[in-house]
Amino acid sequence: MDTILEMRGITKEFPGVKALNNVNMAVRRGEIRALVGENGAGKSTLMKVLSGVYPHGSYEGEILYNGKPMAFRGIHDSEAQGIVIIHQELALVPQMSIAENIFLGNEIATNGIIDRRETNRRTAELLAQVGLRENPATKVGELGMGKQQLVEIAKALSKKVELLILDEPTSSLNENDSAALLQLLHGFRDQGITAILISHKLNEISQVADSITVLRDGATVAHHDQMVSEEQIIRDMVGRSMDDRYPPRDPRIGGVVMSVRDWTVEDPGNAQRLLVKGAGFDLRQGEVLGIAGLMGAGRTELAMSLFGRSVGKFRAGEVTIHGKAADLSTVPRAIQAGLAYVTEDRKSLGLVLIDTIRRNIPLANLAGVATKGVVDRHREGEIGRDFRKRMNIRSSSIEQATVNLSGGNQQKVVLSKWLFTEPEILILDEPTRGIDVGAKYEIYTMIRDLAESGKSVIVISSEMPELLGITDRILVMNEGRIVGELPTAEASQEKIMAMIIRSGSNASDPTVTVAEIEAEAAHV
């Protein structure tokens, strides 16, 4: 197999930070090469150098593509050579159709007039290649995340891609969509398309990749021309063995802190559609309570509606905290009642990306850094430095903009923001999405420490091993209902899936007991 790409001695510096230090990587034609490393290791930076996002002259080193030296001045130069990158944040316009998105900037036109018939015909061909059965005229905003990811890949294919770079392509996808996307990559490889895959999901890398390059702290630390064990990858990434993926816990669970009863929330655009249907549960002091379910099960809707009715239209239900009725009708009142909510979308909803660490951390509790309504910059700095140290936020200083932090460090800033409100109940929605294995362990340790200090924690996660590894009890949701409950010690992925399947086929009585699903679990 000949070499399609060589990157030699790539060094890239930002003010005060050497993001890449003499990085080398070679990719063979027709292979899927995984590029892994902890958050901040330099993976995305390296791919931005390759694709021309960081133009020639802004870095040291050389790029050889098909044996020829390349000096890409921008992304159009790399695309002209058949190198196409799909970023973690999809570059689609929701209000435009699939066809318009695929050929945006590359329109099929005659004498300056777009040929819509030919555009739709070509779009249909491309959608067939990625296995997407949608009308080319469908608005992208009407598609789920899995289908939007396929539209991005179809867009790459329209540019006659030879080397496809995918940056965390499955981070926002459910298990079925992820599996379909990985299968699609196998098909592209069979067609001769080379791929570089950045992912934190080591099980997916093991399924699909032919070889692997590992970065640590901006430098190349390992090349493997065939797949190795997950344990070896982790040792390469973090520089040490991680025999235990989850920190040990000795739960000390107390009395009920919060009770939710008959919580019902409707879709504000359709009163006949309920986002949450009669949900009820108890949360105890020092407990880590997991919420499992497939995408669209209503987990986020339940959490956000409890946190100040931030989603949907409240219809019915009550919440008591320490036995007294709690007013959660607005976000400030929910915070005052002792709740905090760490959103699954930290970049859009959790942070002000253009602002600094120092200014992001106090956002949910400005009174904590203000005197007579005026922010005390000295106090603000003290709080920022304290949380930077306590949470091990890796940055040049508290004056660094959060947009320039790795995903794991951004998540630590979001957690710091809510911990500064001194909550009693902390709701974490997909707390480790898009975060590497080392940073995940740090987040898990923080969750354990919060519970041991007497806080009550709710964790929503699409990764079932994560829920099984860090929680004390798991609620299972499906179609807006809580359909089952399991002590984590008795839970398994098979039992959880059996609960979901059983509840879907028994809508008149959706609650499923452990005894009822034992036989079902054996067949999942």
Coordinates of C-alpha atoms in Angstrom, one line a residue:
M1 CA 0.0 0.0 0.0
D2 CA 1.6 3.3 -1.0
T3 CA 1.6 6.5 1.0
I4 CA -0.9 9.2 0.1
L5 CA 0.1 11.7 2.9
E6 CA 3.1 12.6 4.9
M7 CA 3.3 15.3 7.5
R8 CA 6.9 16.0 8.6
G9 CA 8.1 18.1 11.5
I10 CA 4.8 20.1 11.9
T11 CA 5.2 22.8 14.5
K12 CA 2.4 25.3 15.2
E13 CA 2.5 28.0 17.9
F14 CA -0.1 30.3 19.3
P15 CA 0.7 33.2 21.7
G16 CA 2.2 31.5 24.8
V17 CA 1.4 28.0 23.6
K18 CA 3.2 25.4 21.3
A19 CA 0.2 23.5 20.1
L20 CA 2.2 21.2 17.8
N21 CA 5.8 20.2 18.3
N22 CA 7.6 18.4 15.5
V23 CA 4.6 16.2 14.7
N24 CA 5.1 13.4 12.1
M25 CA 2.4 11.3 10.5
A26 CA 2.1 9.1 7.4
V27 CA -1.1 7.7 6.0
R28 CA -1.3 4.9 3.5
R29 CA -3.7 5.1 0.5
G30 CA -7.1 3.4 1.1
E31 CA -6.7 3.0 4.9
I32 CA -8.7 4.4 7.8
R33 CA -6.2 5.9 10.2
A34 CA -7.3 6.9 13.6
L35 CA -5.8 10.0 15.2
V36 CA -6.3 10.0 19.0
G37 CA -5.1 11.8 22.1
E38 CA -6.4 13.7 25.1
N39 CA -8.2 17.0 24.7
G40 CA -5.6 19.6 23.9
A41 CA -3.2 17.0 22.4
G42 CA -3.2 18.8 19.1
K43 CA -5.4 16.5 16.9
S44 CA -7.7 19.2 15.5
T45 CA -4.9 21.7 15.1
L46 CA -2.9 19.2 13.0
M47 CA -5.9 18.6 10.8
K48 CA -6.5 22.3 10.4
V49 CA -2.9 22.6 9.2
L50 CA -3.4 19.8 6.8
S51 CA -6.7 21.3 5.4
G52 CA -5.4 24.8 5.0
V53 CA -7.5 26.4 7.8
Y54 CA -4.1 27.3 9.2
P55 CA -2.4 28.4 5.9
H56 CA 1.1 27.6 4.8
G57 CA 3.6 30.0 6.4
S58 CA 1.7 30.0 9.8
Y59 CA 3.4 26.7 10.8
E60 CA 6.8 25.0 10.4
G61 CA 7.3 21.7 8.6
E62 CA 6.1 20.2 5.3
I63 CA 3.2 18.4 3.9
L64 CA 3.6 15.8 1.1
Y65 CA 0.5 14.7 -0.7
N66 CA 0.7 12.1 -3.4
G67 CA 4.4 12.5 -3.2
K68 CA 4.3 16.3 -3.9
P69 CA 5.0 19.2 -1.5
M70 CA 1.8 21.2 -0.7
A71 CA 1.5 24.8 0.4
F72 CA -2.2 25.2 1.1
R73 CA -3.2 28.9 1.5
G74 CA -6.8 28.0 2.5
I75 CA -9.4 25.3 2.6
H76 CA -10.2 25.7 -1.1
D77 CA -6.7 24.8 -2.0
S78 CA -6.9 21.5 0.0
E79 CA -10.3 20.7 -1.4
A80 CA -9.0 21.2 -4.9
Q81 CA -6.6 18.3 -4.2
G82 CA -9.3 16.1 -2.8
I83 CA -8.8 16.7 0.9
V84 CA -12.0 17.4 2.7
I85 CA -12.5 17.9 6.4
I86 CA -15.8 17.5 8.3
H87 CA -15.6 19.4 11.6
Q88 CA -17.2 18.3 14.9
E89 CA -19.6 21.3 14.6
L90 CA -21.5 20.7 11.4
A91 CA -21.3 23.5 8.8
L92 CA -24.8 23.3 7.5
V93 CA -27.5 26.0 7.1
P94 CA -30.7 24.7 8.7
Q95 CA -33.0 27.0 6.7
M96 CA -31.6 25.7 3.4
S97 CA -32.4 22.5 1.6
I98 CA -30.2 19.4 1.5
A99 CA -29.3 20.2 -2.1
E100 CA -28.5 23.8 -1.4
N101 CA -26.3 22.8 1.5
I102 CA -24.4 20.2 -0.5
F103 CA -23.5 22.5 -3.3
L104 CA -23.2 25.7 -1.3
G105 CA -20.1 27.5 -2.6
N106 CA -19.9 25.0 -5.4
E107 CA -23.1 25.6 -7.2
I108 CA -24.1 23.9 -10.5
A109 CA -24.9 26.9 -12.7
T110 CA -25.0 28.0 -16.4
N111 CA -24.3 31.6 -17.2
G112 CA -24.6 32.4 -13.5
I113 CA -28.1 30.8 -13.1
I114 CA -28.3 27.7 -10.8
D115 CA -29.5 24.6 -12.5
R116 CA -31.9 23.3 -9.8
R117 CA -32.9 20.2 -11.8
E118 CA -29.3 19.0 -12.2
T119 CA -28.5 20.1 -8.6
N120 CA -31.4 17.9 -7.3
R121 CA -30.4 15.0 -9.6
R122 CA -26.8 15.1 -8.4
T123 CA -27.9 15.4 -4.8
A124 CA -30.1 12.3 -5.1
E125 CA -27.1 10.4 -6.4
L126 CA -25.0 11.5 -3.5
L127 CA -27.7 10.8 -0.9
A128 CA -27.9 7.2 -2.3
Q129 CA -24.2 6.8 -1.8
V130 CA -24.5 7.6 1.9
G131 CA -27.7 5.6 2.3
L132 CA -30.0 8.6 3.0
R133 CA -33.5 8.4 1.7
E134 CA -34.6 12.0 1.8
N135 CA -36.0 14.5 -0.7
P136 CA -33.2 16.9 -1.9
A137 CA -35.6 19.8 -1.2
T138 CA -36.0 18.9 2.5
K139 CA -34.8 21.6 4.8
V140 CA -31.7 20.5 6.7
G141 CA -33.2 21.8 10.0
E142 CA -35.9 19.2 9.8
L143 CA -33.4 16.3 9.9
G144 CA -32.0 14.6 13.0
M145 CA -28.3 14.8 13.9
G146 CA -27.5 11.5 12.3
K147 CA -29.0 12.5 9.0
Q148 CA -27.3 15.9 9.1
Q149 CA -23.9 14.1 9.5
L150 CA -24.7 12.1 6.4
V151 CA -25.5 15.3 4.5
E152 CA -22.1 16.6 5.5
I153 CA -20.5 13.4 4.1
A154 CA -22.5 13.7 0.9
K155 CA -21.2 17.3 0.6
A156 CA -17.7 16.0 0.9
L157 CA -18.3 13.4 -1.8
S158 CA -19.6 16.1 -4.1
K159 CA -16.0 17.6 -4.0
K160 CA -14.5 14.3 -5.4
V161 CA -12.9 13.5 -2.1
E162 CA -9.7 11.4 -2.0
L163 CA -8.8 12.0 1.7
L164 CA -11.7 12.4 4.1
I165 CA -11.0 13.8 7.6
L166 CA -13.7 13.3 10.2
D167 CA -13.4 15.1 13.5
E168 CA -15.5 13.4 16.2
P169 CA -18.2 12.4 13.7
T170 CA -20.3 10.3 16.1
S171 CA -20.1 12.6 19.2
S172 CA -23.7 13.7 18.8
L173 CA -25.1 10.5 17.4
N174 CA -27.0 7.7 19.0
E175 CA -25.8 4.1 18.9
N176 CA -27.7 3.2 15.7
D177 CA -26.6 6.3 13.8
S178 CA -23.0 5.8 14.9
A179 CA -23.0 2.2 13.8
A180 CA -24.4 3.2 10.4
L181 CA -21.8 5.9 9.9
L182 CA -18.9 3.5 10.8
Q183 CA -20.3 0.9 8.3
L184 CA -20.4 3.7 5.7
L185 CA -16.6 4.4 6.3
H186 CA -15.9 0.7 5.6
G187 CA -17.7 1.1 2.3
F188 CA -15.7 4.2 1.4
R189 CA -12.5 2.4 2.1
D190 CA -13.6 -0.4 -0.2
Q191 CA -14.1 2.4 -2.9
G192 CA -10.5 3.6 -2.4
I193 CA -11.2 6.7 -0.3
T194 CA -8.6 7.3 2.5
A195 CA -9.9 8.5 5.9
I196 CA -8.4 10.1 9.0
L197 CA -10.8 9.6 12.0
I198 CA -10.5 11.7 15.2
S199 CA -12.5 10.1 17.9
H200 CA -12.5 9.7 21.7
K201 CA -14.7 6.5 21.5
L202 CA -12.0 3.8 21.6
N203 CA -14.5 1.0 20.9
E204 CA -15.5 2.7 17.6
I205 CA -11.8 3.1 16.6
S206 CA -11.2 -0.6 17.3
Q207 CA -14.2 -1.5 15.0
V208 CA -13.3 0.6 12.0
A209 CA -9.6 1.8 12.0
D210 CA -6.7 0.0 10.2
S211 CA -4.0 2.0 12.0
I212 CA -3.5 4.6 14.6
T213 CA -1.4 7.7 15.5
V214 CA -1.3 9.0 19.0
L215 CA -0.6 12.6 20.1
R216 CA 0.2 13.8 23.6
D217 CA 0.9 17.4 24.5
G218 CA 1.3 18.4 20.9
A219 CA 3.8 15.7 20.0
T220 CA 3.7 12.3 18.3
V221 CA 4.1 9.6 20.8
A222 CA 3.1 6.4 18.9
H223 CA 2.3 5.0 15.5
H224 CA 0.7 1.6 15.1
D225 CA 0.3 0.3 11.6
Q226 CA -2.3 -2.2 12.8
M227 CA -4.9 -1.9 15.6
V228 CA -3.8 -2.5 19.2
S229 CA -5.7 -3.0 22.4
E230 CA -7.7 -0.2 24.1
E231 CA -5.4 -0.5 27.1
Q232 CA -2.3 0.1 24.9
I233 CA -4.0 3.2 23.3
I234 CA -4.9 4.6 26.7
R235 CA -1.3 4.1 27.9
D236 CA 0.0 6.0 24.8
M237 CA -2.6 8.8 25.3
V238 CA -2.2 9.5 29.0
G239 CA 1.3 8.1 29.6
R240 CA 0.1 5.7 32.2
S241 CA -2.1 2.6 32.6
M242 CA -5.7 3.1 33.5
D243 CA -6.8 -0.3 34.7
D244 CA -9.9 1.2 36.3
R245 CA -11.9 3.5 34.0
Y246 CA -14.0 4.7 36.9
P247 CA -12.8 5.9 40.3
P248 CA -13.7 3.7 43.3
R249 CA -16.7 4.8 45.4
D250 CA -18.0 4.2 48.9
P251 CA -21.5 5.6 48.7
R252 CA -23.0 7.2 51.8
I253 CA -26.6 7.8 50.7
G254 CA -28.9 9.8 53.0
G255 CA -32.5 10.8 53.1
V256 CA -34.6 12.1 50.2
V257 CA -33.6 15.6 49.1
M258 CA -35.9 16.1 46.1
S259 CA -39.2 14.4 45.1
V260 CA -40.7 14.9 41.6
R261 CA -44.3 13.8 41.1
D262 CA -46.5 13.6 38.0
W263 CA -44.2 16.0 36.1
T264 CA -45.8 16.6 32.7
V265 CA -44.5 19.0 30.0
E266 CA -46.1 19.6 26.6
D267 CA -44.6 20.7 23.3
P268 CA -45.3 24.4 23.1
G269 CA -46.0 24.1 19.3
N270 CA -48.3 21.1 19.7
A271 CA -50.4 20.7 22.8
Q272 CA -51.3 17.2 21.9
R273 CA -47.6 16.1 22.1
L274 CA -46.1 15.6 25.5
L275 CA -42.4 15.9 26.0
V276 CA -42.5 14.5 29.5
K277 CA -45.4 12.3 30.6
G278 CA -46.1 12.0 34.3
A279 CA -42.5 11.5 35.5
G280 CA -41.9 10.9 39.1
F281 CA -38.8 10.0 41.2
D282 CA -36.9 10.6 44.4
L283 CA -33.3 11.9 44.7
R284 CA -31.4 11.2 47.9
Q285 CA -28.5 13.0 49.6
G286 CA -25.1 11.8 48.4
E287 CA -26.6 9.8 45.5
V288 CA -25.5 9.7 41.9
L289 CA -28.7 9.0 40.0
G290 CA -28.4 8.1 36.3
I291 CA -31.0 8.6 33.6
A292 CA -30.7 6.2 30.6
G293 CA -32.6 6.1 27.4
L294 CA -32.3 6.4 23.6
M295 CA -32.1 9.7 21.8
G296 CA -35.4 11.5 22.0
A297 CA -36.5 9.6 25.1
G298 CA -37.2 12.9 26.9
R299 CA -34.2 12.8 29.3
T300 CA -32.9 16.4 28.4
E301 CA -36.5 17.7 28.3
L302 CA -37.1 16.4 31.9
A303 CA -33.9 18.0 33.2
M304 CA -34.4 21.3 31.5
S305 CA -38.1 21.6 32.4
L306 CA -37.2 21.0 36.1
F307 CA -34.5 23.6 35.8
G308 CA -36.7 26.7 35.6
R309 CA -39.0 25.3 32.9
S310 CA -36.3 26.0 30.4
V311 CA -38.0 23.8 27.7
G312 CA -41.6 23.0 26.8
K313 CA -44.8 24.2 28.4
F314 CA -45.5 23.1 32.0
R315 CA -48.8 21.3 32.3
A316 CA -48.8 19.5 35.7
G317 CA -46.6 18.2 38.5
E318 CA -44.9 19.2 41.7
V319 CA -41.5 19.2 43.2
T320 CA -40.6 19.2 46.8
I321 CA -37.1 19.8 48.3
H322 CA -36.6 18.6 51.9
G323 CA -40.4 18.0 52.0
K324 CA -41.4 21.6 51.1
A325 CA -42.9 22.7 47.8
A326 CA -40.2 24.1 45.5
D327 CA -40.8 27.0 43.1
L328 CA -38.8 26.1 39.9
S329 CA -40.8 28.3 37.6
T330 CA -37.8 30.3 36.4
V331 CA -34.1 29.7 36.2
P332 CA -33.2 32.2 38.9
R333 CA -35.8 30.5 41.2
A334 CA -34.4 27.1 40.4
I335 CA -30.9 28.3 41.3
Q336 CA -32.2 29.8 44.5
A337 CA -33.8 26.5 45.3
G338 CA -30.4 24.8 45.0
L339 CA -30.5 23.4 41.5
A340 CA -27.8 23.6 38.8
Y341 CA -27.9 22.3 35.3
V342 CA -24.8 21.6 33.1
T343 CA -26.1 21.5 29.6
E344 CA -25.1 18.9 27.0
D345 CA -24.3 21.8 24.6
R346 CA -21.5 23.5 26.4
K347 CA -20.5 25.6 23.4
S348 CA -23.8 27.2 22.6
L349 CA -25.6 27.2 25.9
G350 CA -22.9 26.7 28.6
L351 CA -20.2 29.2 27.8
V352 CA -19.6 32.7 26.3
L353 CA -16.9 31.4 24.1
I354 CA -15.4 34.8 23.2
D355 CA -15.0 35.6 26.8
T356 CA -12.3 34.6 29.3
I357 CA -12.3 31.9 32.0
R358 CA -12.3 34.6 34.6
R359 CA -15.5 36.1 33.2
N360 CA -17.3 32.8 32.5
I361 CA -17.1 31.2 35.9
P362 CA -19.2 33.8 37.9
L363 CA -21.9 34.1 35.2
A364 CA -24.5 32.1 37.1
N365 CA -23.8 33.9 40.4
L366 CA -22.8 37.5 39.6
A367 CA -23.9 38.5 43.1
G368 CA -21.0 36.4 44.4
V369 CA -18.4 38.7 42.8
A370 CA -20.3 42.1 43.1
T371 CA -20.4 44.9 45.6
K372 CA -23.5 47.1 45.4
G373 CA -24.3 45.7 41.9
V374 CA -20.8 46.4 40.5
V375 CA -18.5 43.5 39.6
D376 CA -15.4 43.4 41.8
R377 CA -12.7 42.5 39.3
H378 CA -10.3 41.5 42.1
R379 CA -12.8 39.1 43.6
E380 CA -13.6 37.8 40.1
G381 CA -9.9 37.1 39.6
E382 CA -9.7 35.3 43.0
I383 CA -12.6 33.0 42.1
G384 CA -11.2 32.3 38.6
R385 CA -7.8 31.4 40.0
D386 CA -9.3 29.2 42.8
F387 CA -11.5 27.2 40.4
R388 CA -8.7 26.9 37.8
K389 CA -6.5 25.3 40.5
R390 CA -9.3 23.1 42.1
M391 CA -10.6 21.9 38.7
N392 CA -7.2 21.5 37.1
I393 CA -8.2 23.7 34.1
R394 CA -5.3 23.6 31.7
S395 CA -4.8 27.1 30.3
S396 CA -2.2 29.8 30.0
S397 CA -4.1 31.9 32.6
I398 CA -7.6 32.8 33.7
E399 CA -7.5 35.5 30.9
Q400 CA -7.5 32.8 28.2
A401 CA -10.7 32.8 26.0
T402 CA -12.7 29.7 26.5
V403 CA -13.0 29.2 22.7
N404 CA -9.3 28.3 22.7
L405 CA -9.6 25.6 25.4
S406 CA -9.9 21.9 24.7
G407 CA -13.4 20.3 25.2
G408 CA -12.4 18.8 28.5
N409 CA -11.2 22.1 29.9
Q410 CA -14.3 23.9 28.6
Q411 CA -16.4 21.4 30.5
K412 CA -14.4 22.1 33.6
V413 CA -15.2 25.8 33.2
V414 CA -18.9 25.0 32.9
L415 CA -18.8 22.9 36.0
S416 CA -16.9 25.6 37.8
K417 CA -19.6 28.1 36.8
W418 CA -22.3 26.0 38.4
L419 CA -20.3 24.9 41.4
F420 CA -19.8 28.6 42.2
T421 CA -23.6 28.8 42.8
E422 CA -23.1 26.3 45.6
P423 CA -25.9 24.0 44.5
E424 CA -27.4 21.2 46.5
I425 CA -28.6 19.3 43.4
L426 CA -26.5 19.1 40.3
I427 CA -27.9 17.9 37.0
L428 CA -25.2 16.9 34.5
D429 CA -26.4 16.3 30.9
E430 CA -23.9 14.3 28.8
P431 CA -21.1 15.5 31.0
T432 CA -18.3 13.7 29.1
R433 CA -19.5 14.1 25.5
G434 CA -16.5 14.8 23.2
I435 CA -14.0 14.4 26.0
D436 CA -11.0 12.1 26.1
V437 CA -10.5 9.2 28.4
G438 CA -8.1 11.0 30.8
A439 CA -10.4 14.1 31.2
K440 CA -13.4 11.7 31.6
Y441 CA -11.7 10.2 34.6
E442 CA -11.2 13.6 36.1
I443 CA -14.9 14.4 35.6
Y444 CA -15.9 11.1 37.1
T445 CA -13.7 11.8 40.1
M446 CA -15.4 15.2 40.6
I447 CA -18.8 13.6 40.5
R448 CA -17.8 11.1 43.1
D449 CA -16.3 13.9 45.3
L450 CA -19.5 16.0 45.0
A451 CA -21.6 13.0 46.1
E452 CA -19.3 12.2 49.0
S453 CA -19.5 15.8 50.1
G454 CA -23.3 15.4 50.4
K455 CA -24.4 16.8 47.0
S456 CA -27.1 15.0 45.0
V457 CA -26.2 14.4 41.4
I458 CA -28.3 13.5 38.4
V459 CA -26.3 12.2 35.4
I460 CA -27.8 11.9 31.9
S461 CA -25.7 9.9 29.5
S462 CA -26.0 8.1 26.2
E463 CA -23.0 5.9 27.2
M464 CA -24.4 3.0 29.2
P465 CA -21.0 1.8 30.5
E466 CA -20.6 5.3 31.9
L467 CA -23.9 5.1 33.8
L468 CA -23.1 1.6 35.0
G469 CA -19.6 2.8 36.2
I470 CA -20.5 6.0 38.2
T471 CA -24.1 5.9 39.4
D472 CA -25.9 4.3 42.4
R473 CA -29.3 3.9 40.7
I474 CA -30.6 4.2 37.1
L475 CA -33.9 5.5 35.8
V476 CA -34.8 4.4 32.3
M477 CA -36.8 6.7 30.1
N478 CA -38.7 6.0 26.8
E479 CA -41.0 8.3 24.9
G480 CA -41.2 10.9 27.6
R481 CA -41.9 8.4 30.5
I482 CA -39.9 6.9 33.2
V483 CA -40.4 3.2 32.4
G484 CA -38.1 1.5 34.8
E485 CA -35.7 1.8 37.7
L486 CA -32.7 -0.4 38.7
P487 CA -30.1 -0.3 41.4
T488 CA -26.8 0.0 39.5
A489 CA -25.5 -3.1 41.2
E490 CA -28.2 -5.1 39.5
A491 CA -28.2 -3.3 36.2
S492 CA -26.7 -4.2 32.8
Q493 CA -26.9 -2.8 29.3
E494 CA -29.1 -5.7 28.3
K495 CA -31.5 -5.1 31.1
I496 CA -31.8 -1.4 30.3
M497 CA -32.4 -2.1 26.6
A498 CA -35.0 -4.7 27.5
M499 CA -36.8 -2.2 29.6
I500 CA -36.9 0.3 26.7
I501 CA -38.0 -2.4 24.2
R502 CA -40.7 -3.8 26.6
S503 CA -42.1 -0.4 27.4
G504 CA -42.4 0.5 23.7
S505 CA -44.5 -2.6 23.1
N506 CA -46.7 -2.1 26.2
A507 CA -47.7 1.5 26.1
S508 CA -50.8 1.0 28.2
D509 CA -48.6 0.0 31.2
P510 CA -45.2 1.4 30.4
T511 CA -43.5 0.7 33.8
V512 CA -41.5 -2.4 33.8
T513 CA -40.1 -4.3 36.8
V514 CA -36.8 -6.1 37.1
A515 CA -38.5 -9.5 37.3
E516 CA -40.4 -8.8 34.0
I517 CA -37.3 -8.0 32.0
E518 CA -35.0 -10.8 33.1
A519 CA -36.1 -13.1 30.3
E520 CA -36.3 -10.2 27.8
A521 CA -32.7 -9.2 28.6
A522 CA -31.4 -12.6 27.6
H523 CA -32.6 -12.0 24.0
V524 CA -31.2 -8.5 23.6

